[in-house]
Each structure stands twice: as C-alpha cells, then as structure tokens.
XYZ file of C-alpha atoms in Angstrom:
630
model
C 153.303 113.273 108.785
C 151.920 114.873 112.046
C 152.362 118.232 110.555
C 150.285 116.998 107.507
C 147.570 115.522 109.890
C 147.476 118.788 111.768
C 147.154 120.778 108.555
C 144.105 118.407 107.445
C 142.399 118.993 110.798
C 143.058 122.569 110.638
C 141.450 122.534 107.208
C 138.443 120.524 108.042
C 137.640 122.491 111.299
C 138.408 125.897 110.165
C 135.788 128.551 110.623
C 135.492 128.807 106.905
C 134.653 125.236 106.408
C 132.437 125.010 109.546
C 130.513 127.962 108.098
C 130.305 126.437 104.384
C 129.070 123.091 105.911
C 126.449 124.864 108.141
C 125.242 126.836 105.185
C 125.243 123.694 102.932
C 123.001 121.920 105.561
C 120.655 124.662 105.786
C 120.385 124.808 102.123
C 119.451 121.132 101.937
C 116.944 121.590 104.996
C 115.373 124.579 103.108
C 115.254 122.677 99.947
C 113.342 119.997 101.672
C 110.990 122.223 103.774
C 110.189 124.582 100.705
C 109.553 121.548 98.180
C 107.112 119.686 100.910
C 105.454 122.983 101.570
C 104.692 123.966 97.849
C 103.395 120.424 97.227
C 101.106 120.443 100.321
C 100.225 123.995 99.774
C 98.838 123.144 96.359
C 96.561 120.489 97.873
C 95.085 122.707 100.552
C 94.860 125.896 98.426
C 92.808 123.902 95.685
C 90.847 122.007 98.252
C 91.859 118.614 97.472
C 92.861 117.990 101.177
C 90.999 119.819 104.101
C 91.398 120.567 107.573
C 92.083 119.318 110.261
C 95.729 119.278 109.164
C 96.796 116.329 111.392
C 94.007 114.070 110.054
C 94.970 110.543 109.174
C 94.772 111.211 105.372
C 96.798 114.401 105.627
C 99.492 112.717 107.620
C 100.140 109.977 105.143
C 99.855 112.174 102.361
C 102.498 114.667 104.035
C 104.634 111.504 104.748
C 104.433 110.490 101.033
C 105.489 114.039 99.834
C 108.399 114.212 102.205
C 109.529 110.779 100.744
C 109.101 112.242 97.335
C 111.348 115.254 98.006
C 114.066 112.838 99.695
C 114.123 110.771 96.484
C 114.669 113.756 94.298
C 117.585 114.800 96.442
C 118.978 111.179 96.428
C 119.133 111.311 92.616
C 120.741 114.672 92.538
C 123.342 113.758 95.000
C 124.879 111.387 92.341
C 125.377 114.380 90.000
C 126.152 116.732 92.977
C 127.971 119.899 92.335
C 129.013 122.758 95.017
C 127.163 125.406 92.873
C 123.815 123.772 93.255
C 122.659 124.549 89.648
C 120.922 121.196 89.470
C 118.891 122.135 92.691
C 117.935 125.469 91.383
C 116.697 123.975 88.061
C 114.740 121.286 89.706
C 113.233 123.971 92.037
C 112.202 126.210 89.168
C 110.800 123.113 87.462
C 108.812 122.011 90.456
C 107.314 125.348 90.955
C 106.169 125.850 87.494
C 104.632 122.255 87.464
C 102.741 122.889 90.727
C 101.581 126.272 89.303
C 100.317 124.419 86.305
C 98.751 121.777 88.279
C 96.795 124.609 90.101
C 95.602 126.365 87.074
C 94.416 123.254 85.339
C 92.740 121.884 88.578
C 90.739 125.027 88.877
C 89.270 124.712 85.469
C 89.023 120.802 84.773
C 88.858 119.804 88.442
C 91.519 117.381 87.914
C 95.400 117.126 88.159
C 97.567 117.825 84.858
C 98.824 114.630 83.092
C 101.390 113.454 80.777
C 98.959 113.505 77.723
C 97.837 116.958 78.764
C 101.349 118.196 78.888
C 102.320 116.645 75.647
C 99.281 118.569 73.833
C 100.042 121.849 75.831
C 101.148 123.453 72.498
C 97.341 123.810 71.673
C 96.661 125.881 74.689
C 97.632 129.309 73.184
C 93.856 130.139 72.038
C 92.675 129.801 75.649
C 95.468 131.975 77.114
C 92.782 134.252 78.566
C 90.905 131.650 80.264
C 94.104 130.599 81.850
C 94.908 134.124 83.082
C 91.664 134.431 84.584
C 92.247 131.442 86.937
C 95.591 132.992 88.457
C 95.216 133.960 92.013
C 97.444 136.465 94.122
C 98.342 133.553 96.439
C 99.919 131.598 93.502
C 103.168 133.781 94.342
C 103.932 131.306 97.100
C 104.844 128.567 94.533
C 107.856 130.819 93.644
C 108.675 132.399 96.995
C 111.784 130.363 97.514
C 113.375 130.707 94.138
C 115.009 134.178 94.873
C 116.684 132.706 98.022
C 118.042 129.687 95.842
C 119.465 131.870 93.238
C 121.242 134.252 95.666
C 122.657 131.371 97.716
C 123.793 129.616 94.514
C 125.594 132.679 93.489
C 127.117 133.047 96.780
C 128.339 129.350 96.811
C 129.832 129.932 93.421
C 131.664 133.106 94.087
C 132.479 132.865 97.884
C 133.334 129.224 98.818
C 135.776 126.985 97.412
C 134.291 123.770 95.962
C 134.961 120.994 98.299
C 134.653 117.706 96.550
C 132.329 115.064 98.111
C 133.634 111.814 97.149
C 131.317 109.666 94.588
C 131.135 106.690 96.763
C 129.933 108.648 99.762
C 127.422 110.355 97.674
C 126.094 107.120 96.411
C 126.020 105.877 100.062
C 123.872 108.813 101.197
C 121.715 108.496 98.022
C 121.037 104.750 98.724
C 120.285 105.678 102.380
C 117.836 108.305 101.355
C 116.099 105.963 98.799
C 115.586 103.417 101.543
C 114.193 105.838 103.977
C 111.860 106.990 101.122
C 110.741 103.680 100.116
C 109.981 102.717 103.702
C 107.853 105.866 104.159
C 106.019 105.371 100.796
C 105.228 101.648 101.929
C 103.775 102.959 105.148
C 101.441 105.731 103.389
C 100.633 103.331 100.607
C 99.585 100.301 102.803
C 97.428 102.666 104.643
C 95.537 103.855 101.640
C 93.149 102.468 99.045
C 93.977 104.300 95.547
C 91.289 104.629 92.950
C 92.224 103.692 89.302
C 89.538 106.181 88.092
C 90.218 109.287 90.069
C 93.355 110.972 89.882
C 92.409 113.528 92.618
C 91.977 110.635 95.121
C 95.335 109.615 94.364
C 96.777 113.132 95.050
C 94.617 113.402 98.293
C 96.079 110.434 99.668
C 99.417 110.260 98.452
C 100.529 113.587 97.482
C 101.229 115.429 94.060
C 104.639 114.125 93.848
C 103.610 110.394 94.020
C 100.827 111.213 91.548
C 103.161 112.648 88.994
C 105.307 109.513 89.280
C 102.438 107.272 89.081
C 101.222 109.350 85.983
C 104.479 108.935 84.009
C 104.670 105.127 85.063
C 101.034 104.767 83.774
C 101.765 106.683 80.582
C 104.716 104.598 79.884
C 102.877 101.283 80.496
C 99.810 102.555 78.321
C 101.679 103.944 75.515
C 105.009 102.200 75.249
C 104.884 98.894 77.036
C 101.229 98.157 76.612
C 100.170 95.218 74.652
C 97.731 96.703 71.982
C 96.487 93.360 70.885
C 93.004 92.626 71.711
C 93.092 89.106 73.637
C 90.308 86.400 73.433
C 89.285 87.109 77.012
C 89.014 90.755 76.272
C 86.964 90.127 73.202
C 84.693 87.722 75.292
C 84.355 90.540 77.881
C 83.263 93.085 75.420
C 80.884 90.821 73.692
C 79.367 89.506 76.995
C 78.909 93.240 78.287
C 76.938 94.136 75.051
C 74.981 91.024 75.113
C 73.870 91.600 78.487
C 73.169 95.220 77.843
C 70.802 94.175 74.646
C 69.075 91.491 76.697
C 68.195 94.089 79.311
C 67.031 96.784 77.019
C 65.138 94.320 74.767
C 62.811 93.742 77.532
C 61.654 97.450 77.430
C 59.198 99.292 75.210
C 60.645 101.377 72.376
C 58.759 104.682 72.905
C 59.380 107.129 69.955
C 61.219 104.452 67.928
C 61.486 105.579 64.534
C 59.579 108.829 64.852
C 62.034 110.974 63.362
C 63.224 108.429 60.637
C 64.107 110.188 57.333
C 64.286 113.626 58.978
C 67.206 116.003 59.144
C 69.336 115.731 62.370
C 70.509 118.925 63.683
C 72.623 118.774 67.045
C 73.918 121.963 68.602
C 76.535 121.635 71.283
C 76.377 124.945 73.120
C 79.649 126.357 74.764
C 79.511 126.144 78.712
C 75.811 125.893 78.891
C 74.745 124.834 82.297
C 71.250 123.579 83.503
C 70.824 125.955 86.428
C 70.374 129.091 83.865
C 67.165 127.321 82.362
C 64.010 128.741 83.502
C 65.659 131.340 85.922
C 65.270 134.957 86.164
C 67.099 138.042 87.191
C 64.968 141.158 88.010
C 62.123 139.491 86.517
C 63.571 138.694 83.178
C 64.499 135.181 81.885
C 68.070 134.314 81.349
C 67.167 132.009 78.458
C 63.697 132.932 77.250
C 64.138 131.184 73.745
C 65.393 127.958 75.180
C 62.663 128.123 77.846
C 60.142 128.497 74.997
C 61.619 125.789 72.907
C 61.506 123.506 76.227
C 57.828 123.988 76.229
C 57.515 122.359 72.832
C 60.092 119.450 73.431
C 61.391 116.769 75.605
C 63.450 118.253 78.371
C 65.964 116.419 80.444
C 66.902 118.199 83.638
C 69.211 115.657 85.074
C 71.838 115.301 82.709
C 75.456 115.241 84.314
C 78.562 116.461 82.777
C 80.885 113.451 81.879
C 83.806 115.177 80.168
C 87.317 114.722 81.330
C 90.756 115.864 79.919
C 89.194 116.676 76.508
C 86.413 119.018 77.787
C 84.551 120.283 74.611
C 85.950 117.311 72.330
C 84.949 114.955 75.043
C 81.367 116.104 74.695
C 81.749 115.726 70.998
C 82.982 112.109 71.233
C 80.259 111.028 73.380
C 77.362 112.429 71.404
C 78.831 110.909 68.152
C 80.081 107.625 69.384
C 78.582 106.979 72.847
C 82.081 105.995 74.115
C 83.422 107.532 77.514
C 86.196 110.075 77.238
C 89.888 108.852 77.517
C 91.245 107.909 80.812
C 93.879 110.336 80.341
C 94.346 113.260 77.926
C 91.984 113.846 74.879
C 90.821 110.838 72.669
C 90.704 113.377 69.880
C 94.514 113.685 70.133
C 95.258 109.966 71.304
C 92.784 107.917 69.187
C 92.293 109.872 66.078
C 92.866 106.901 63.851
C 90.482 104.587 65.578
C 87.531 102.910 64.014
C 84.191 104.104 65.598
C 80.578 103.467 65.315
C 79.136 106.856 64.810
C 75.900 108.846 63.888
C 77.390 110.226 60.696
C 78.316 106.575 59.419
C 74.977 105.020 60.261
C 73.076 108.084 58.589
C 75.483 107.745 55.532
C 73.954 104.239 54.920
C 70.506 106.244 54.915
C 71.597 108.489 52.112
C 72.415 111.481 54.361
C 75.136 114.045 53.933
C 76.866 115.077 57.314
C 78.439 118.309 58.255
C 80.438 119.414 61.412
C 80.338 123.147 62.056
C 82.667 125.088 64.281
C 83.959 128.679 63.775
C 87.469 128.190 64.651
C 90.654 126.716 63.235
C 90.218 123.280 61.922
C 93.347 121.965 63.693
C 92.085 122.813 67.168
C 91.454 119.793 69.184
C 92.736 117.823 66.259
C 89.292 117.962 64.538
C 90.589 117.608 61.127
C 91.611 114.335 61.770
C 89.180 113.147 64.318
C 86.109 114.242 62.107
C 87.340 111.943 59.455
C 87.373 108.933 61.959
C 83.799 110.007 63.001
C 82.777 110.105 59.419
C 81.705 113.690 58.543
C 81.413 114.321 54.802
C 82.471 118.010 55.275
C 84.121 120.020 58.195
C 83.074 123.672 58.005
C 85.619 125.683 60.133
C 86.790 129.498 60.609
C 88.291 129.388 57.064
C 84.910 128.781 55.477
C 83.262 131.789 57.205
C 83.207 135.403 56.745
C 84.671 136.492 60.134
C 82.363 139.758 60.323
C 81.137 139.894 63.937
C 83.352 139.032 67.188
C 81.338 138.205 70.312
C 82.566 136.020 73.138
C 85.994 134.220 73.980
C 87.894 137.583 74.721
C 86.142 139.421 71.815
C 87.790 137.490 68.845
C 85.529 134.720 68.199
C 82.905 134.649 65.432
C 79.532 135.331 67.030
C 76.995 132.526 67.194
C 74.688 134.854 65.459
C 77.016 135.075 62.429
C 77.924 131.459 62.843
C 74.326 130.291 62.714
C 73.286 132.652 59.778
C 76.160 131.643 57.467
C 75.893 127.992 58.128
C 72.787 127.352 56.277
C 74.189 128.643 53.035
C 76.625 125.937 53.339
C 74.533 122.892 53.807
C 72.533 121.238 51.137
C 69.093 121.350 52.501
C 67.574 119.501 49.332
C 68.892 116.268 50.702
C 68.541 114.669 54.128
C 71.417 115.949 56.298
C 73.032 115.616 59.637
C 74.610 118.975 60.917
C 76.629 118.961 63.929
C 77.158 122.480 65.498
C 79.700 123.437 68.077
C 79.264 127.077 69.349
C 81.929 129.629 70.560
C 80.429 132.869 72.045
C 79.738 131.299 75.708
C 83.357 130.342 76.050
C 85.222 130.945 79.344
C 86.265 133.451 80.862
C 83.540 135.381 79.315
C 85.378 138.781 79.689
C 83.922 140.032 76.383
C 80.693 140.851 78.441
C 82.348 142.658 81.339
C 81.393 146.056 80.033
C 78.296 145.128 77.971
C 74.920 146.001 78.988
C 73.311 143.326 77.128
C 71.321 141.958 80.055
C 70.732 143.456 83.442
C 72.388 140.986 85.975
C 71.800 143.391 88.897
C 74.496 143.331 91.583
C 76.364 140.816 89.754
C 77.507 143.232 86.848
C 80.978 143.033 85.918
C 81.475 139.841 88.178
C 82.513 136.406 86.871
C 79.069 135.167 87.372
C 77.310 138.125 85.655
C 79.555 137.867 82.604
C 78.616 134.100 82.386
C 75.014 134.884 82.540
C 75.271 137.602 80.054
C 77.206 135.055 77.737
C 74.434 132.690 78.086
C 71.757 135.144 77.607
C 73.450 136.049 74.208
C 73.809 132.612 73.060
C 70.140 132.000 73.813
C 69.167 134.944 71.783
C 71.409 133.723 68.869
C 69.909 130.056 68.970
C 66.472 131.723 69.199
C 67.033 133.572 65.983
C 68.482 130.507 64.268
C 65.388 128.383 65.174
C 63.216 131.129 63.586
C 65.383 130.924 60.415
C 65.079 127.224 60.272
C 61.347 127.752 60.352
C 61.310 130.226 57.461
C 63.281 127.811 55.441
C 60.774 125.000 56.210
C 63.610 122.957 57.630
C 62.444 123.217 61.293
C 59.266 121.117 60.970
C 61.314 118.303 59.035
C 64.111 117.850 61.538
C 65.136 116.189 64.759
C 66.798 118.966 66.850
C 69.040 118.271 69.881
C 70.495 120.943 72.105
C 72.797 120.432 75.102
C 75.722 122.027 76.735
C 79.231 120.574 76.443
C 80.549 121.184 79.988
C 80.373 123.307 83.043
C 81.082 126.894 82.673
C 81.722 127.955 86.151
C 84.857 126.209 87.803
C 84.663 125.535 91.581
C 87.494 127.936 92.160
C 85.392 130.800 90.550
C 81.893 129.701 92.137
C 81.370 132.191 95.066
C 78.765 134.288 93.315
C 77.179 131.245 92.017
C 76.684 129.633 95.286
C 75.208 132.990 96.680
C 73.013 133.417 93.730
C 71.458 129.940 94.125
C 71.438 129.791 97.761
C 73.647 126.600 97.622
C 76.953 125.529 99.567
C 80.132 123.845 97.910
C 79.583 120.634 99.826
C 79.933 117.527 97.842
C 76.214 116.934 97.085
C 75.235 120.599 96.404
C 78.206 121.070 93.965
C 77.643 117.877 92.114
C 74.053 118.713 91.640
C 75.230 121.791 89.782
C 77.285 119.785 87.319
C 74.345 119.404 84.952
C 73.651 120.512 81.441
C 70.462 120.901 79.811
C 69.422 118.544 77.251
C 66.370 119.436 74.724
C 65.157 116.921 71.943
C 62.531 118.656 69.717
C 60.726 116.524 67.094
C 57.521 116.951 65.261
C 55.021 114.457 66.586
C 56.411 114.435 70.110
C 54.677 116.099 73.065
C 56.428 118.345 75.422
C 57.574 116.463 78.564
C 60.024 116.917 81.401
C 62.004 114.041 82.146
C 63.730 113.931 85.457
C 65.580 110.628 85.038
C 69.196 110.853 85.660
C 71.662 110.285 82.725
C 74.676 111.683 81.036
C 76.042 112.978 77.775
C 76.848 109.526 76.691
C 73.003 108.847 76.529
C 72.434 111.316 73.684
C 73.523 108.963 70.966
C 71.138 105.976 71.934
C 68.179 108.334 72.043
C 68.831 109.753 68.758
C 69.504 106.394 67.215
C 66.159 104.975 68.599
C 64.144 108.010 67.098
C 65.765 107.859 63.844
C 65.455 104.257 63.464
C 69.298 103.398 63.241
C 71.355 100.749 64.772
C 73.454 101.863 67.780
C 75.908 98.766 68.114
C 78.423 99.100 70.892
C 76.755 102.313 72.398
C 77.925 102.668 76.004
C 74.963 105.023 76.759
C 71.324 104.198 77.342
C 68.019 105.413 75.895
C 66.688 107.401 78.993
C 63.188 107.428 77.733
C 63.151 103.732 77.436
C 65.154 102.807 80.561
C 63.836 101.596 83.919
C 66.596 103.150 86.017
C 68.502 106.577 85.589
C 72.167 106.679 86.211
C 75.402 108.572 85.074
C 78.983 107.366 85.433
C 81.570 109.846 85.614
C 85.191 109.547 84.137
C 86.645 109.831 87.778
C 84.483 106.697 88.781
C 81.828 108.602 90.517
C 78.281 107.376 90.101
C 75.012 109.118 90.285
C 71.383 107.700 90.279
C 68.068 108.901 90.895
C 68.474 108.421 94.547
C 72.191 108.488 95.616
C 75.637 109.829 94.763
C 78.782 107.962 94.984
C 81.785 110.234 95.209
C 85.025 108.258 94.157
C 87.120 111.233 95.654
C 85.447 110.974 99.016
C 84.719 106.955 98.676
C 81.367 107.819 100.204
C 77.785 107.291 99.240
C 75.466 110.333 99.819
C 71.577 110.404 99.674
C 70.897 112.874 96.881
C 67.661 114.280 98.531
C 69.189 115.308 101.911
C 72.823 114.895 101.646
C 73.200 112.227 104.488
C 76.015 109.521 104.218
C 74.501 106.204 103.336
C 76.013 102.686 103.953
C 78.339 102.066 100.832
C 78.094 98.316 101.254
C 74.599 98.342 100.298
C 75.162 99.795 96.998
C 78.623 98.575 96.083
C 77.677 95.798 93.764
C 75.405 98.111 91.691
C 78.439 100.946 91.714
C 80.883 98.492 90.514
C 78.528 97.309 87.812
C 77.971 100.848 86.529
C 81.582 101.580 86.781
C 82.527 98.514 84.574
C 81.259 100.758 81.901
C 84.449 102.740 82.189
C 86.474 99.627 81.787
C 84.668 98.284 78.640
C 84.819 101.816 76.969
C 88.617 102.011 77.876
C 89.214 98.486 76.216
C 87.331 99.685 73.245
C 89.106 103.025 72.738
C 92.677 101.896 73.971
C 92.778 98.746 71.862
C 90.877 99.997 68.737
C 88.406 97.257 69.547
C 85.574 97.976 67.002
C 88.058 97.486 64.223
C 88.973 93.970 65.370
C 85.472 92.940 66.484
C 83.936 93.458 62.869
C-alpha cells in the first residue's frame, strides 16, 4: 500500500506531469486572454467604444466580455478532452464571427444578427463590396490560431492523456458559471441597454453578450413568440392612427390631388447621397442633371437615411408601404407573405398598371415574392433585359443608361402606370470607375471618394438622358416623378477623404448630418421650392398619396409639406428634428446647429413619442396586423 501511494505521488509530481499541468494552465490562460482581447479589439477598432480605455463603460464592457469567455470555457469543460480540439474549433469560429461582425459593421454601421446570418447565402453578388472593407489589421482576429493549432498537435503527440474526472469538471464548470453570472449582474445593473440600438448593447456589455442576447431575442421572436394580435395591441394600433389622423386633419392639404390621374415614376438611385447635390469639383458640377431638375421641382434637403439590415430593400419597403424596416434582418425575407397597404394596390383601384424594374436577378433580396406582396403587376428583372452594356458594381451590372432605355419598351404607356425603378450602376465599391476618366475628380482620382463621385456623376448623366427620353415620348409632362437615394454610399470606415473634401469631422453631429439622401418631386403645376424641413424615407409614401389623391391608411410616415414639425426616427431609435439630434448610441441630445449637448430631460417626452412609431410599425409587421385589422 505504501509502495502504491509513493508510486501515485511520484506520478503526480513527476517533472513530466508538472510540465503538462503548467502548459495546460498556460493554454487556458492564453485562451481567455486571446478571446477577451479579440472581442474588445473589435469594439475599439470599429469605434463602438472609445478611449480612455479605463472609462466606466469600457470597464463594465470588459468585465462582461471576460464573463462571456469564462462561460464558454465552463460549457466546454463538461465535454473536455486533452487534445483541445473543441477549444480550437471554438476559437476559429469566434475569430470568423468577429471578422464578419467587423465587415458588416463597417458597411451597415451595426452588428451582424441571426436573421442576417440566415440570409448570408445571398451575399455572393456583393463579394467585391465585402473585399473592399477588409483592413490589414483584421489579421489580429486570427493571430492566435496558429499557436492553438501547434499546441493542440503537441498535446496529442507528446503528452499522455490524463483523465479529469467528470464530477470535478462539472464542479469547475459550475464555479465558472457562478463567477460569470455575478460579473454579468454587476455589469448589467450598471448599464441601461436600448431595445432599439444593437451598437448600444455592444458598447455597454460587449460583443459576446450581444450575440447571446440576439440569439435569445431571435428565438423569442420566431419560435416562442405569440403571433396572435391581442385586443390591447389592436387598440394600441388603432389609437395611434386615430391620433395621427386627428393631428394631420387640422392642417391644410397643399397639392392635394394635383397629380391625380397622372403616371407615377419613382426612381430609387443606388447609394445617392445628398452632399453631391449642387457641389462642384474643379468648376464642374457633380450632378448637373439632377441640379437642373431640382430647379423645376420640390427639393427636400433634409431627408435622412432610415434603412437597417435590409439596406436597399428597406428603402423599397418604406417608399411602397410607409412602414419602418424590420427590427432585425430584412422584412423582404422575414415578412414577404404579409398583407401590406401599398402604392401599387391603391393605384390598382384607379385602373393603373404597376411595374417594378431592376436589372438584376429576380430572386435577389427575395424580390420575386415580396413584389407580389407589394402588389406589382409585373417585375421586370435582368432576364427581361438585353445585357448589352456593363457599368458599375464591379463592371458586371447592366448600365443605368441601358436599363432606362430598354425599360420604356416594356411599359404600356397608353394606360396610366406606376413604374418603380431600382438602379444599379452606383453600387458600392465603385471599383469599376477606378481607372475611368469619366469625370475629373482632381486629387481624389483612384480613391474611394473619387470613384464614388464618378459613379454618381455617371448615374446623374444616365437619369438626365432618361428625362429627355420621357419628354420625347410625351410622358414627362403627364407624370409625377420622384427621385431619391436608397442609402448612404460611404461607410464611416471609408470616410477619410469625404470628411476632408467637405471640411467635416467624424463627430456624432457632423457625421449624422451626412446621412442624408436627396429627394426630388417633380409634377406639372408645382413650382420649384426648396424644403428644409426634416424627414425620412418613410415620408415619401404619404406625399405621393396626397398628390395623387389616394388613401394612405396605416402609413407611419407624414406628409412633410403639410406637417407643422419635421422629424425623422432612425431604426436604431435615434431621433432627428429641425433643431436637435438624439443619439440612441450615446444616449445624448445634441443641438444640430452648434453640436452642443442639451438637457435630455427637456426632450425626453417628445423623443419617446416619436420612437413609439417604431413600436407600432413592429407590431404591424411582426404580427401581420393589417391582415387582421381589415
């Protein structure tokens, strides 16, 4: 017995076992450090969090991130093996997820979510846009993987497997879980998370917590959610619109019915931002044709981008339904079988034919199905065009010129019609224009900004030629024409030259002011006017319905022309008015004129009133409420 005891002690305290235990401990320590580092690195690299590193927010975020990594270890301890293959697999998964988060954040300014991952199979055509967002510093998301691979091989080949009893592993896992939950509770209780802004959650509680929160939210919304519309929810929706109708009913109805019976032509221009309008480089206008059209039209210069995870498709949704984008993912995928009140359906009652036109595959963004829900009579996609000229989007998209030219041969202009155009040539990353001398951009030649300006100059020329064709056909003077941009074209991560070009900074106020798209409404009988009142893309629908004498039941937007106050609610819960900007991410109110910080308490009631629109819109979309309210 004594000999056996001595043998066990000798085995436990042998140099080989001590060495194994030390290396194993270092393995776990490095796993924790590298995991925490990569998560925190993502937040600072992509400017979700800011210096000083030891601020209150950053400290709680780091504590939450450490707890996330400890929980992962606790889970894997239960399935523990000496060769560490599970740890290696998780590390590769985490690095890949964080890298995807970074790329998505740079373009969409929000973190990737479960619905986005679910629809990742549709990202193939935007591969070049994704590649343009990669930075050299992104290698740091994968810096530790070679170390773990080597160490895992050494463990398998050099060290004998030492069984760690299942009970002891469970005890260790429970202790780690208790420590993690205690840390989470401290971090969570000292933060105020926003249900509207994903970035705000990441900023305060870390990327690890956010992905847990997002998975839980997705399950709740899609698996466990009660999809029945309760009486309380019906009353909430009805009361909201009754109040909205009562408020707008007191106002005059300028231009009401002025376009009744006329054709409706809506052009959603890819990535067209407001800052190019009226601007020159080397004495030449970037958008001379749009500038000319503005001189004969209503021009709205304070229309903010309101798209979310659906990007271009979100802009289409707002224009055609006046509902906000889905809280997560894209409504075009998630709610394509819903009942909607739309322009097409209202115009159908008046005897109109309706056409959706886009020179790409019909299935992209699930347009084939969603356009049925919107009520278009015909969807004219890439298979209906002769692909004779490729300009923009990497050099393989049908040019806007050819798109416009061929489109009018596919529309019956002998009857009143609604034509909804979605263009392509101005699509990110604008690399097609890199070596093209189509427009002199001076020192910005072959830069990201320079290529963007060339793309928009080309798109402007194409739409100018289209307007001339409409005039030659006799369609122009008998149509209400609406032109706007779908979303921002210059992500913050690629904005250095833009800020220099405009003499702006990337602070909260300067940057949000750049997130505008131009909106032009041309109609015979309406004099040119510049309207500076604040609005958003969701307001396009009510203005069209007013001018065409149509009903706009359940429209979330407002007729800016006939509204007393201007405002725009962004999908992340931020609010802009003619005077102030409430940033949901910073939870701060700024004076839009000078950027100074205002007392939030003064504006809180109004902010919450505006933000309630998101709640009502979410109820309508997520519970298919319009089908049940009829």
